[in-house]
Short mmCIF file of C-alpha atoms and ligand atoms in Angstrom, two decimals:
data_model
loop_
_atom_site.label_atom_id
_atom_site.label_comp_id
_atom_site.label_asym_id
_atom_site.label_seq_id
_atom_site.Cartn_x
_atom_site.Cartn_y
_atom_site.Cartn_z
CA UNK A 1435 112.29 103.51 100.34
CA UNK A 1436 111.28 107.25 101.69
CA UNK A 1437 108.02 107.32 100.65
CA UNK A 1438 107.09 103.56 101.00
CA UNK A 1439 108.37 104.04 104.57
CA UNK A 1440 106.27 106.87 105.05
CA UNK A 1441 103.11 105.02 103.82
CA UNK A 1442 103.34 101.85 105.35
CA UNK A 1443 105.90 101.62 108.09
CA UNK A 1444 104.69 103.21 110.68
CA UNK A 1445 104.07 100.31 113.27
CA UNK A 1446 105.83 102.28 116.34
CA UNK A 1447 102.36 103.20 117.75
CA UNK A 1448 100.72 99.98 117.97
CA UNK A 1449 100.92 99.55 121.46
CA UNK A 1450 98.59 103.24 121.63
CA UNK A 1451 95.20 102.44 122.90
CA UNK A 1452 92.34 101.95 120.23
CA UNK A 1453 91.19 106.20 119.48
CA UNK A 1454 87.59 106.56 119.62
CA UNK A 1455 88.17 107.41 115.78
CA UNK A 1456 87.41 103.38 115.24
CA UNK A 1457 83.89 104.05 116.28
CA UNK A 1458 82.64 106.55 113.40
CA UNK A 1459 80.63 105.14 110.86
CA UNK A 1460 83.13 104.31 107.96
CA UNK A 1461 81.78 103.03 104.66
CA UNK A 1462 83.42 102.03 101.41
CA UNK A 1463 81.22 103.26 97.97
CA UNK A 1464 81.58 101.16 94.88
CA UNK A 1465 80.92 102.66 91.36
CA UNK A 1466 79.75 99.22 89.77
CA UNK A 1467 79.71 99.42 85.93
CA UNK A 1468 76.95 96.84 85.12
CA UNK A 1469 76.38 94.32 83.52
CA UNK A 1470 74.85 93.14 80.17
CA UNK A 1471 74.75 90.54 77.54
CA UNK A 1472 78.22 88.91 77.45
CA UNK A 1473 77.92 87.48 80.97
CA UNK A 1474 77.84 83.53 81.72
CA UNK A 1475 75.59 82.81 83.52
CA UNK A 1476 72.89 85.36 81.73
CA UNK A 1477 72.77 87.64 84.19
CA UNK A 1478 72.39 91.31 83.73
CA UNK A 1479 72.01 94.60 86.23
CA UNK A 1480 72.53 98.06 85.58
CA UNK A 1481 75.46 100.34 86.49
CA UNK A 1482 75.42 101.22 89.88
CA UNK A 1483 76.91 102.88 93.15
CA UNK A 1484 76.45 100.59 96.17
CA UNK A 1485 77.58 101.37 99.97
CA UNK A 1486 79.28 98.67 102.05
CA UNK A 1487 80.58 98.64 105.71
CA UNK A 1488 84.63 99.10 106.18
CA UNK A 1489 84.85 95.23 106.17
CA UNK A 1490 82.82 94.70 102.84
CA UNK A 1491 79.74 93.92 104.46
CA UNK A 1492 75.75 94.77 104.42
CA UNK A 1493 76.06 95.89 100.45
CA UNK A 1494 73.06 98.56 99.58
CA UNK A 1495 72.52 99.46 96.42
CA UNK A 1496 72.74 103.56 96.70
CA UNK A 1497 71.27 104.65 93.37
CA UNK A 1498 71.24 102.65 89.67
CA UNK A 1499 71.45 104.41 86.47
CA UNK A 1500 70.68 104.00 83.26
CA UNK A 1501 67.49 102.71 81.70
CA UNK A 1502 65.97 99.71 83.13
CA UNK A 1503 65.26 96.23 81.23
CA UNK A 1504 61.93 94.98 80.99
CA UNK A 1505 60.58 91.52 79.77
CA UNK A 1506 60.59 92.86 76.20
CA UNK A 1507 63.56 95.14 76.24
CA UNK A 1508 66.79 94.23 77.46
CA UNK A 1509 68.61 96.99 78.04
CA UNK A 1510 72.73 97.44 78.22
CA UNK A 1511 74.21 98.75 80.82
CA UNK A 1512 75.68 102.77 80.73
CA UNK A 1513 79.03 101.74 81.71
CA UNK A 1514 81.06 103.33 84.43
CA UNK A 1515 84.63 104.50 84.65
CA UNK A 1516 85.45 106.50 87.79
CA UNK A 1517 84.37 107.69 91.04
CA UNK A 1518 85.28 110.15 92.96
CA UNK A 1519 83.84 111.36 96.67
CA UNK A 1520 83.39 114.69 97.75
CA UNK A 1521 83.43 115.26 101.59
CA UNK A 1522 82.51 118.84 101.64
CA UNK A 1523 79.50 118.11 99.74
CA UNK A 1524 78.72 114.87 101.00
CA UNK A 1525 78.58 113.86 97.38
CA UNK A 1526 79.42 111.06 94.62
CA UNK A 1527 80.63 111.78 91.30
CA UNK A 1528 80.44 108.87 88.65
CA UNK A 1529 81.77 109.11 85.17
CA UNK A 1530 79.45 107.24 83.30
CA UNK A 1531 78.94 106.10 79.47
CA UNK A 1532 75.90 108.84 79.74
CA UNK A 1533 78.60 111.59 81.50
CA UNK A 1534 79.07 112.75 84.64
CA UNK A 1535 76.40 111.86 87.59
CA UNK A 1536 76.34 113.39 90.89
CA UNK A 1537 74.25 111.61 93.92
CA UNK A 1538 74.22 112.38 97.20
CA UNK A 1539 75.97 110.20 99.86
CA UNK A 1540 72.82 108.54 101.00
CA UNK A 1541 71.92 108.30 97.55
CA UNK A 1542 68.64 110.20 97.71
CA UNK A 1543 69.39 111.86 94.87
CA UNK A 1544 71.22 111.44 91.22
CA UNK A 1545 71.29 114.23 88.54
CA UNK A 1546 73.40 113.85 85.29
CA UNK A 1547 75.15 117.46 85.54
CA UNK A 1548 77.37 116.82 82.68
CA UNK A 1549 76.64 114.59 79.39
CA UNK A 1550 79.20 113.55 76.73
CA UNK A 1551 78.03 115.74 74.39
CA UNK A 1552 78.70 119.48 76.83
CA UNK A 1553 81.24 120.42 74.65
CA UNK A 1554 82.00 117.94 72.32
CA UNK A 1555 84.00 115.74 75.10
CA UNK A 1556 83.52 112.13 74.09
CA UNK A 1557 83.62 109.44 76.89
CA UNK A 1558 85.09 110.76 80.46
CA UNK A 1559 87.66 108.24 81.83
CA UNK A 1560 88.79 109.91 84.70
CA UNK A 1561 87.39 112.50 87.36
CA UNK A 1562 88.64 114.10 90.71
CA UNK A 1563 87.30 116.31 93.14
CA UNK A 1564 89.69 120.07 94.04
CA UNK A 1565 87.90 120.57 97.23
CA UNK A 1566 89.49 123.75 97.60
CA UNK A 1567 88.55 125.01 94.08
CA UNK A 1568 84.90 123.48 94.14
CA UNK A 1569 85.80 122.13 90.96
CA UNK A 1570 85.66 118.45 89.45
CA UNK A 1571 88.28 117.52 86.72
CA UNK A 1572 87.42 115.10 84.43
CA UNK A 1573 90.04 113.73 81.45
CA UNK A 1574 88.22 112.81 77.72
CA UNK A 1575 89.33 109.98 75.88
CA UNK A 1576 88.38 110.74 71.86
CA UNK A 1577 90.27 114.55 73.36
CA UNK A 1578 92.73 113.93 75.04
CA UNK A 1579 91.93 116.47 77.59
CA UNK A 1580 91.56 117.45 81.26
CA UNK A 1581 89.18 119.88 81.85
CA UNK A 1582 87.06 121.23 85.10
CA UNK A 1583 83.98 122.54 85.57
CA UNK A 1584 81.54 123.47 88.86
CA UNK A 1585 79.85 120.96 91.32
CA UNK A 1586 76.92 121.21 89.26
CA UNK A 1587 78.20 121.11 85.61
CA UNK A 1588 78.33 124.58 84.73
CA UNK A 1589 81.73 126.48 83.48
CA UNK A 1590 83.34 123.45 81.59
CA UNK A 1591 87.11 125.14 81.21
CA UNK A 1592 90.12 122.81 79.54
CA UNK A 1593 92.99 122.83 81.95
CA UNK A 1594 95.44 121.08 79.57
CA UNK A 1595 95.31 119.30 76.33
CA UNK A 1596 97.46 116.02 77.22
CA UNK A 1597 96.57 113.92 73.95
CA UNK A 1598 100.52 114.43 73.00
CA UNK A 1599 99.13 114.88 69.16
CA UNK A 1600 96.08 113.03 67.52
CA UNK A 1601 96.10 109.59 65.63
CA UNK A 1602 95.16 110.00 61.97
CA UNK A 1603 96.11 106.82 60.99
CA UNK A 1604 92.78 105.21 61.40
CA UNK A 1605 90.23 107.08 59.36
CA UNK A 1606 90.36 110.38 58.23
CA UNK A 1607 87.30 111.47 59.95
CA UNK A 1608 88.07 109.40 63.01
CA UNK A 1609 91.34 111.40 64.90
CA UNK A 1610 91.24 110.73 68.50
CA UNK A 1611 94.44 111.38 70.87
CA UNK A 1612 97.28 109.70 70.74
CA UNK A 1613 96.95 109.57 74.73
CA UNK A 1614 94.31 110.14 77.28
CA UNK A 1615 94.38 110.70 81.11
CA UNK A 1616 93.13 107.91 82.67
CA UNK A 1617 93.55 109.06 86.44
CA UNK A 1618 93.95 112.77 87.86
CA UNK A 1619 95.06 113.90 90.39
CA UNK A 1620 94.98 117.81 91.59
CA UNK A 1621 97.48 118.44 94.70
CA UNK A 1622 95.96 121.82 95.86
CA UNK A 1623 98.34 122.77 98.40
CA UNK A 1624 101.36 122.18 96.38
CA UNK A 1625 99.99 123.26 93.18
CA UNK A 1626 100.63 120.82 90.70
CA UNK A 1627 98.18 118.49 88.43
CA UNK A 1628 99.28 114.51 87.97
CA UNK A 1629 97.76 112.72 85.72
CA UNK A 1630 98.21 109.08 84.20
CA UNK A 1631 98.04 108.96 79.81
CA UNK A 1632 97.26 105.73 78.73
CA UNK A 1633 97.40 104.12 75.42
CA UNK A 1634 98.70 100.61 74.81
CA UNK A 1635 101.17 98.48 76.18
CA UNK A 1636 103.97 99.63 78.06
CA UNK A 1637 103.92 103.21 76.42
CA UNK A 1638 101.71 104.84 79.36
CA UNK A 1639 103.71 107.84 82.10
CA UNK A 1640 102.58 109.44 85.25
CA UNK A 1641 102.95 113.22 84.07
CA UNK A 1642 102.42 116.33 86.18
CA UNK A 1643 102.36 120.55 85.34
CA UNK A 1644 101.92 122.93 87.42
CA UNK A 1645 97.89 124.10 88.08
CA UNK A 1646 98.46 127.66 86.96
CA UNK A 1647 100.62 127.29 83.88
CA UNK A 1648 97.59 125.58 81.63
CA UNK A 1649 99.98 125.99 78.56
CA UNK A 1650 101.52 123.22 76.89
CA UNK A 1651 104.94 123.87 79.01
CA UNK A 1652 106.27 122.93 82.24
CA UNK A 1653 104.95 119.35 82.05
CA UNK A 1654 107.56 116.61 84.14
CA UNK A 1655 107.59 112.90 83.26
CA UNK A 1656 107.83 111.28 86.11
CA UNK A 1657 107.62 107.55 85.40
CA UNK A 1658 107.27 105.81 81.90
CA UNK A 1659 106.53 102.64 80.47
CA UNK A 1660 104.03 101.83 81.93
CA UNK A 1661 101.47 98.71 81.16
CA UNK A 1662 97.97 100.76 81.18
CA UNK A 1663 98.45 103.50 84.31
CA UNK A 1664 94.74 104.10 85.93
CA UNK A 1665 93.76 105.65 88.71
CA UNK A 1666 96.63 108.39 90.77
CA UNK A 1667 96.07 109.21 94.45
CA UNK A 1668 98.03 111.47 96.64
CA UNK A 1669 98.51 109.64 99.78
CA UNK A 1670 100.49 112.24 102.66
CA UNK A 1671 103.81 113.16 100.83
CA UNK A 1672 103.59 110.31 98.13
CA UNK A 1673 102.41 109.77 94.87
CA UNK A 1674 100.43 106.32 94.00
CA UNK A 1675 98.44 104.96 90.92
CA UNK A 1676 97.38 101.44 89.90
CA UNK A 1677 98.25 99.71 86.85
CA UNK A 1678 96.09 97.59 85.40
CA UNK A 1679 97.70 95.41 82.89
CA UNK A 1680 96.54 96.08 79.39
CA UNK A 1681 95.54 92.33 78.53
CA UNK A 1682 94.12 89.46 81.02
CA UNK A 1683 97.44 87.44 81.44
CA UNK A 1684 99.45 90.50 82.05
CA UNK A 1685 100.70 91.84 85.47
CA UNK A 1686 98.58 94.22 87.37
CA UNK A 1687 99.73 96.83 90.20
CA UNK A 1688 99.37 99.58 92.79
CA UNK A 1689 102.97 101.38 92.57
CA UNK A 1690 104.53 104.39 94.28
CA UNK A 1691 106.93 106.96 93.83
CA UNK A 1692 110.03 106.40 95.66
CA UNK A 1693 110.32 110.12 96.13
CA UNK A 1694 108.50 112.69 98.75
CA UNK A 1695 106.40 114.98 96.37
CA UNK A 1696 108.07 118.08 98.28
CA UNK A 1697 111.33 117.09 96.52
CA UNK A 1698 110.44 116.52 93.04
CA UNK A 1699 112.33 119.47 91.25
CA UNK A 1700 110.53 121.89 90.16
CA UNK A 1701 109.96 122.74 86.24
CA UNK A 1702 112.56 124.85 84.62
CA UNK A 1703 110.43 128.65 83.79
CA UNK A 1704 111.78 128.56 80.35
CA UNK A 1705 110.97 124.81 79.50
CA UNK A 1706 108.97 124.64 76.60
CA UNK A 1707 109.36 120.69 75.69
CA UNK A 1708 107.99 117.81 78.30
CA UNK A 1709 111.36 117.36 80.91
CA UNK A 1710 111.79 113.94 81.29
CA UNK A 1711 112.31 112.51 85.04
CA UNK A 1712 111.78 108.90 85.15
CA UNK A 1713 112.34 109.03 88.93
CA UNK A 1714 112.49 105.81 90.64
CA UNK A 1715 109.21 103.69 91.99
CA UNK A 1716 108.30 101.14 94.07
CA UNK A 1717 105.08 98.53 93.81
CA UNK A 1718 103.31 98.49 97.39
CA UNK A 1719 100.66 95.43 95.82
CA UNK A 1720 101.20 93.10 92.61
CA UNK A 1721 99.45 90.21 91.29
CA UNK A 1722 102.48 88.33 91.60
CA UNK A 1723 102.03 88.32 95.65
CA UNK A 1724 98.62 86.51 95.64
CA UNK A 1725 96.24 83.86 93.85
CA UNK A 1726 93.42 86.32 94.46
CA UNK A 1727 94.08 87.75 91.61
CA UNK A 1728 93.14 84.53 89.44
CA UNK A 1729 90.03 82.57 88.65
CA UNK A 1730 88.92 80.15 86.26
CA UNK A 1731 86.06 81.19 84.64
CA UNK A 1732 83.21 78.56 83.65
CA UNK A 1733 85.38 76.93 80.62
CA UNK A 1734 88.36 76.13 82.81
CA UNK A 1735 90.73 78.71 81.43
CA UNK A 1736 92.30 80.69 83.68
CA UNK A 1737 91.54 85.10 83.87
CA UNK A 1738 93.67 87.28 85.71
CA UNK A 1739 91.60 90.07 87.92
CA UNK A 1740 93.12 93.97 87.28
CA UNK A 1741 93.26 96.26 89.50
CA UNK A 1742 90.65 99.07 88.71
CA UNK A 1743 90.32 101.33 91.80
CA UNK A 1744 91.49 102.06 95.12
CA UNK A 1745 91.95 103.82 97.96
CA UNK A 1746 94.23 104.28 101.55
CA UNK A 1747 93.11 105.86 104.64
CA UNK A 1748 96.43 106.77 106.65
CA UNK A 1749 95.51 106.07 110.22
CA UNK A 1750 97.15 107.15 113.93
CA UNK A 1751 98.29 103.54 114.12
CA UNK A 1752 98.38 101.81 110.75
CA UNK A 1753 97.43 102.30 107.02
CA UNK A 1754 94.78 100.40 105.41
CA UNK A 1755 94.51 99.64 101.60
CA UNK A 1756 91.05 99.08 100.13
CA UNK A 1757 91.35 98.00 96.10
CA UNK A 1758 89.08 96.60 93.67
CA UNK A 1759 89.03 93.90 90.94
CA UNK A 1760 87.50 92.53 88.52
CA UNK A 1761 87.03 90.91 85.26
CA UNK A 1762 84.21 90.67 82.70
CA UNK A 1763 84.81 88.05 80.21
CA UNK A 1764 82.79 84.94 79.72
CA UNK A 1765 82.16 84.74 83.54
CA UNK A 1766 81.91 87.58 85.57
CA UNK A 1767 84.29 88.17 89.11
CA UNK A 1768 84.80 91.01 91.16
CA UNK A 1769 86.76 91.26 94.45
CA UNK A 1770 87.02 93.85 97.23
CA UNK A 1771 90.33 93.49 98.96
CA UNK A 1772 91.83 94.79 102.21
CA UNK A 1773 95.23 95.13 102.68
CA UNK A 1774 97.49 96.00 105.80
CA UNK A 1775 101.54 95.85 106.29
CA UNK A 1776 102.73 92.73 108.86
CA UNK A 1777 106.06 91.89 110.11
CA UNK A 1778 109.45 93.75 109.96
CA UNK A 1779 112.55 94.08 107.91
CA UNK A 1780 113.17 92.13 105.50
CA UNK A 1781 109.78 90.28 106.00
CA UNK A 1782 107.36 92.65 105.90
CA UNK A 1783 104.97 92.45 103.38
CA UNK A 1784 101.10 93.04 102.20
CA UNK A 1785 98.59 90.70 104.01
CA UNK A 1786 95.71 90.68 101.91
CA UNK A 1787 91.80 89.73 103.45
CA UNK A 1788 89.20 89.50 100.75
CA UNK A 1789 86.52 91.43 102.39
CA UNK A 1790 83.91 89.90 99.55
CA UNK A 1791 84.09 88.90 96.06
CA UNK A 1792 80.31 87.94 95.49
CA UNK A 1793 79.27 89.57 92.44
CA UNK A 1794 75.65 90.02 93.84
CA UNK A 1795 76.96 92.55 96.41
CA UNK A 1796 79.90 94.88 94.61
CA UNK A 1797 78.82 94.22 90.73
CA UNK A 1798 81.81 94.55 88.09
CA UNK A 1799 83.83 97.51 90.48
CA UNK A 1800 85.21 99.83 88.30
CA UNK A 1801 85.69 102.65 91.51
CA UNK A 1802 85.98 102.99 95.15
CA UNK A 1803 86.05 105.65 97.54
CA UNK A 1804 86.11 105.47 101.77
CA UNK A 1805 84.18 107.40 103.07
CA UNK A 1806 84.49 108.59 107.42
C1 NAG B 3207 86.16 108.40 123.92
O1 NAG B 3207 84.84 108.02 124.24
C2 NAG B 3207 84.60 107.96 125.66
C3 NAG B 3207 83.19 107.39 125.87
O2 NAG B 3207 82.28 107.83 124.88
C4 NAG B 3207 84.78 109.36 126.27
O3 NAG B 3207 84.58 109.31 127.68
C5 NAG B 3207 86.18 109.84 125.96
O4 NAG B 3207 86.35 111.17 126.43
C6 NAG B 3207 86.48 109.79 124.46
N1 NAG B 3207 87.87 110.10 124.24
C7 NAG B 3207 88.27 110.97 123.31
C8 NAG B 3207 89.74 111.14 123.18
O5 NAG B 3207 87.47 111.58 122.59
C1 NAG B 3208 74.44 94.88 108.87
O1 NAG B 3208 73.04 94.66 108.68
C2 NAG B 3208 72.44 93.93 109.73
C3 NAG B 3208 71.00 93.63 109.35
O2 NAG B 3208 70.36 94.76 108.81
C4 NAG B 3208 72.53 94.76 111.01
O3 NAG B 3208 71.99 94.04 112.08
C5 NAG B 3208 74.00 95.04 111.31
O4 NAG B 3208 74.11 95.89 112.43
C6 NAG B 3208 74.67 95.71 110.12
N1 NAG B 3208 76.07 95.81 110.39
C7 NAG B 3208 76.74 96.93 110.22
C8 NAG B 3208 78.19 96.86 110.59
O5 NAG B 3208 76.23 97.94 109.77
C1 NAG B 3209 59.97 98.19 77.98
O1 NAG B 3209 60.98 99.16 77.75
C2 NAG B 3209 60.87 99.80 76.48
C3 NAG B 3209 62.10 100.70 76.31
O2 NAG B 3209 62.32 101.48 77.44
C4 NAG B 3209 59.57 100.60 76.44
O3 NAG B 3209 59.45 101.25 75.18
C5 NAG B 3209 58.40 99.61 76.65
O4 NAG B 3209 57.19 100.35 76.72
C6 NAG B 3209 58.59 98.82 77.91
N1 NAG B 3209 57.58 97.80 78.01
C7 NAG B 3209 56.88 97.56 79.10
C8 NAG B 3209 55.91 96.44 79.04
O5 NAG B 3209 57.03 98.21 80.13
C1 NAG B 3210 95.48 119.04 71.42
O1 NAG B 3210 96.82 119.05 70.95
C2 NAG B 3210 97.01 118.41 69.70
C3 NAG B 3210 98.48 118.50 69.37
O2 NAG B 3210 99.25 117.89 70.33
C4 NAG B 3210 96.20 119.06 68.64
O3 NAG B 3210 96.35 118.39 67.40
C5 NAG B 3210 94.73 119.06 69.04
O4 NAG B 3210 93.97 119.77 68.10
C6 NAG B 3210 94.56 119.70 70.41
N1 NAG B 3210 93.17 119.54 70.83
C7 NAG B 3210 92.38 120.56 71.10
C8 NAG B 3210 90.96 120.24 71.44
O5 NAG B 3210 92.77 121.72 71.06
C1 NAG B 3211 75.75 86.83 97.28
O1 NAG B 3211 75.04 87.89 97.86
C2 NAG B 3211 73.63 87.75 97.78
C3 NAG B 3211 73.03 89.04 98.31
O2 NAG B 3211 73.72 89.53 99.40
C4 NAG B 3211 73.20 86.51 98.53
O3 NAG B 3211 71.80 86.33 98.41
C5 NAG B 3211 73.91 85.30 97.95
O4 NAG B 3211 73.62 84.16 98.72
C6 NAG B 3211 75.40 85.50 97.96
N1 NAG B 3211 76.07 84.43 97.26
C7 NAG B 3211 77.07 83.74 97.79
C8 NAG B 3211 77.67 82.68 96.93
O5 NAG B 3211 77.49 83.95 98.92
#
């Protein structure tokens, strides 16, 4: 319960008087991956970043990309697949079906700094901003591979190859990994790299290596079997990612390791084969807890919402969760939910608050960021 209590129990201020900290502008971004023919009702928009208040309201649309349809071209939407904020920069990085946009936090201004094709990558699933390093890593799903490069595209390095071997057993010509990181996460001070590899069901782990050893060795399971592991966040001393349930009627997640990162051991020098850990987690939010998580869509049949994104901001007097979901079958939904810890003991649990889950304002979320 270490880290959990760390996170979310930490009540024993409440009585301290409202910090002037309340009164900053806060804003939560979206990275909204479109939408195009498949929809019911026929609706279609283009993948977007929009900017929202703190309690999901006054949506603006921050900058679209993508080509636009006309009234004798419809176009598809580009896609989106992460987002991830930069505060030094005051900049947005989306990974996007046309590679890697940055726009600026206003969104004055979008430039694609890195397509699919710098370097032979394939589609980028994942992306996170090393503040310190003034580097973005991104992970490559036909690769299998984390790599980094500068704020502005240039110097595209691979940190690690994490396919854990290719798949020939579709086409000859056609070998993509076996695995591909579908959430990074770079902890700077301590010096390690996290990152989720995703397949199929129940197969994905939360993996990490240490930054400077970009060999093949060193690297820790941490937690496996795992239904589709997305996005990883470091939150304080603790270690979070959502899962997202590989299939519509399947359970979806934001879990936690139940162990302070400062006590994972550390790699052995001489290990040369993946250690595995399989230390012992926790789930802070599950579909199981609320009906938010279900719709009917317009034929009556019921579709379970996954988790896609989200985020925490760890405040003097209590932690708030922002998370995203959405799905984009027949009909289209997509929720933005808040979430905060009530009661004591035995009884405390998640209250959740949908903040808004009108498609109009947050599209198909596929990322979120909080921005202060
Ligand atoms: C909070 O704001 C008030 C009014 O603007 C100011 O007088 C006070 O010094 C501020 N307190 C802190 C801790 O910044
Ligand atoms: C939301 O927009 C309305 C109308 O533009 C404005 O009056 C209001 O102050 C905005 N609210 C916030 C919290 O930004
Ligand atoms: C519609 O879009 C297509 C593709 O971008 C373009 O070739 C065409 O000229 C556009 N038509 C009009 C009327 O703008
Ligand atoms: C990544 O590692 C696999 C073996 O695990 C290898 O087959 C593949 O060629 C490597 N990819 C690159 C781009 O080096
Ligand atoms: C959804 O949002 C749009 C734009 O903010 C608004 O015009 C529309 O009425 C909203 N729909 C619902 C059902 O609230």
């Amino acid at each position: 319960m270490l880290a959990l209590f760390v996170l979310i129990a930490i009540s024993h201020i409440s009585c301290a008087l409202p910090s002037n900290e309340t009164k900053r502008t806060e804003s939560l971004i979206i990275l909204d991956t479109g939408v195009g023919h498949r929809s019911t009702p026929v609706t279609r928009w283009r993948t977007s970043i929009r900017s929202l208040t703190n309690r999901g309201a006054n949506s603006t649309v921050l900058a679209q990309f993508g080509p636009e349809s006309n009234a004798t071209f419809l176009q598809e939407p580009i896609n989106g697949y992460s987002l991830a904020y930069s505060p030094s920069t005051s900049s947005l990085f989306s990974a996007t079906g046309q590679g890697i946009v940055r726009t600026s936090l206003d969104g004055t201004e979008s430039k694609v700094i890195l397509t699919d094709h710098d370097g032979g990558m394939g589609q980028i699933m994942s992306l996170f901003v090393a503040e310190k390093d003034k580097k973005i890593y991104f992970g490559t799903l036909y690769e299998g591979l984390i790599k980094k490069a500068n704020f502005d595209g240039t110097d595209i390095e691979v940190v690690r190859n994490v396919s854990q071997g290719l798949n020939y057993g579709i086409a000859p010509s056609y070998a993509p990994a076996c695995f591909y990181p579908n959430g990074i996460a770079v902890d700077e001070e301590r010096g390690f790299l996290y990152w989720s590899a995703a397949k199929g069901d129940n197969d994905g782990s939360i993996r990490r290596a240490p930054l400077q050893l970009s060999d093949q060795d060193h690297t820790q399971i941490l937690v496996t079997g795992i239904n589709m592991p997305g996005q990883i966040r470091i939150v304080g001393d603790s270690l979070l990612w959502a899962e997202r349930g590989r299939w519509n009627n399947l359970p979806t997640a934001i879990k936690y390791l139940d162990r302070n990162l400062n006590r994972i051991p550390a790699p052995l020098p001489s290990s040369t084969a993946p250690a595995l850990l399989a230390l012992p987690t926790g789930t802070l939010v599950s579909s199981a807890q609320n009906k938010l998580f279900f719709e009917k869509d317009y034929t009556g049949e019921q579709q379970m919402l996954s988790i896609q994104s989200f985020v925490m901001y760890h405040g003097d007097v209590e932690s708030t969760l922002w998370f995203v979901v959405q799905s984009s079958g027949r009909t289209v939904f997509g929720k933005l939910v808040e979430v905060h810890w009530r009661g004591s003991g035995d009884s405390r649990g998640p209250a959740f608050e949908v903040l808004n889950s009108n498609t109009t304002d947050i599209g198909v979320p596929v990322g979120l960021e909080y921005v202060r």
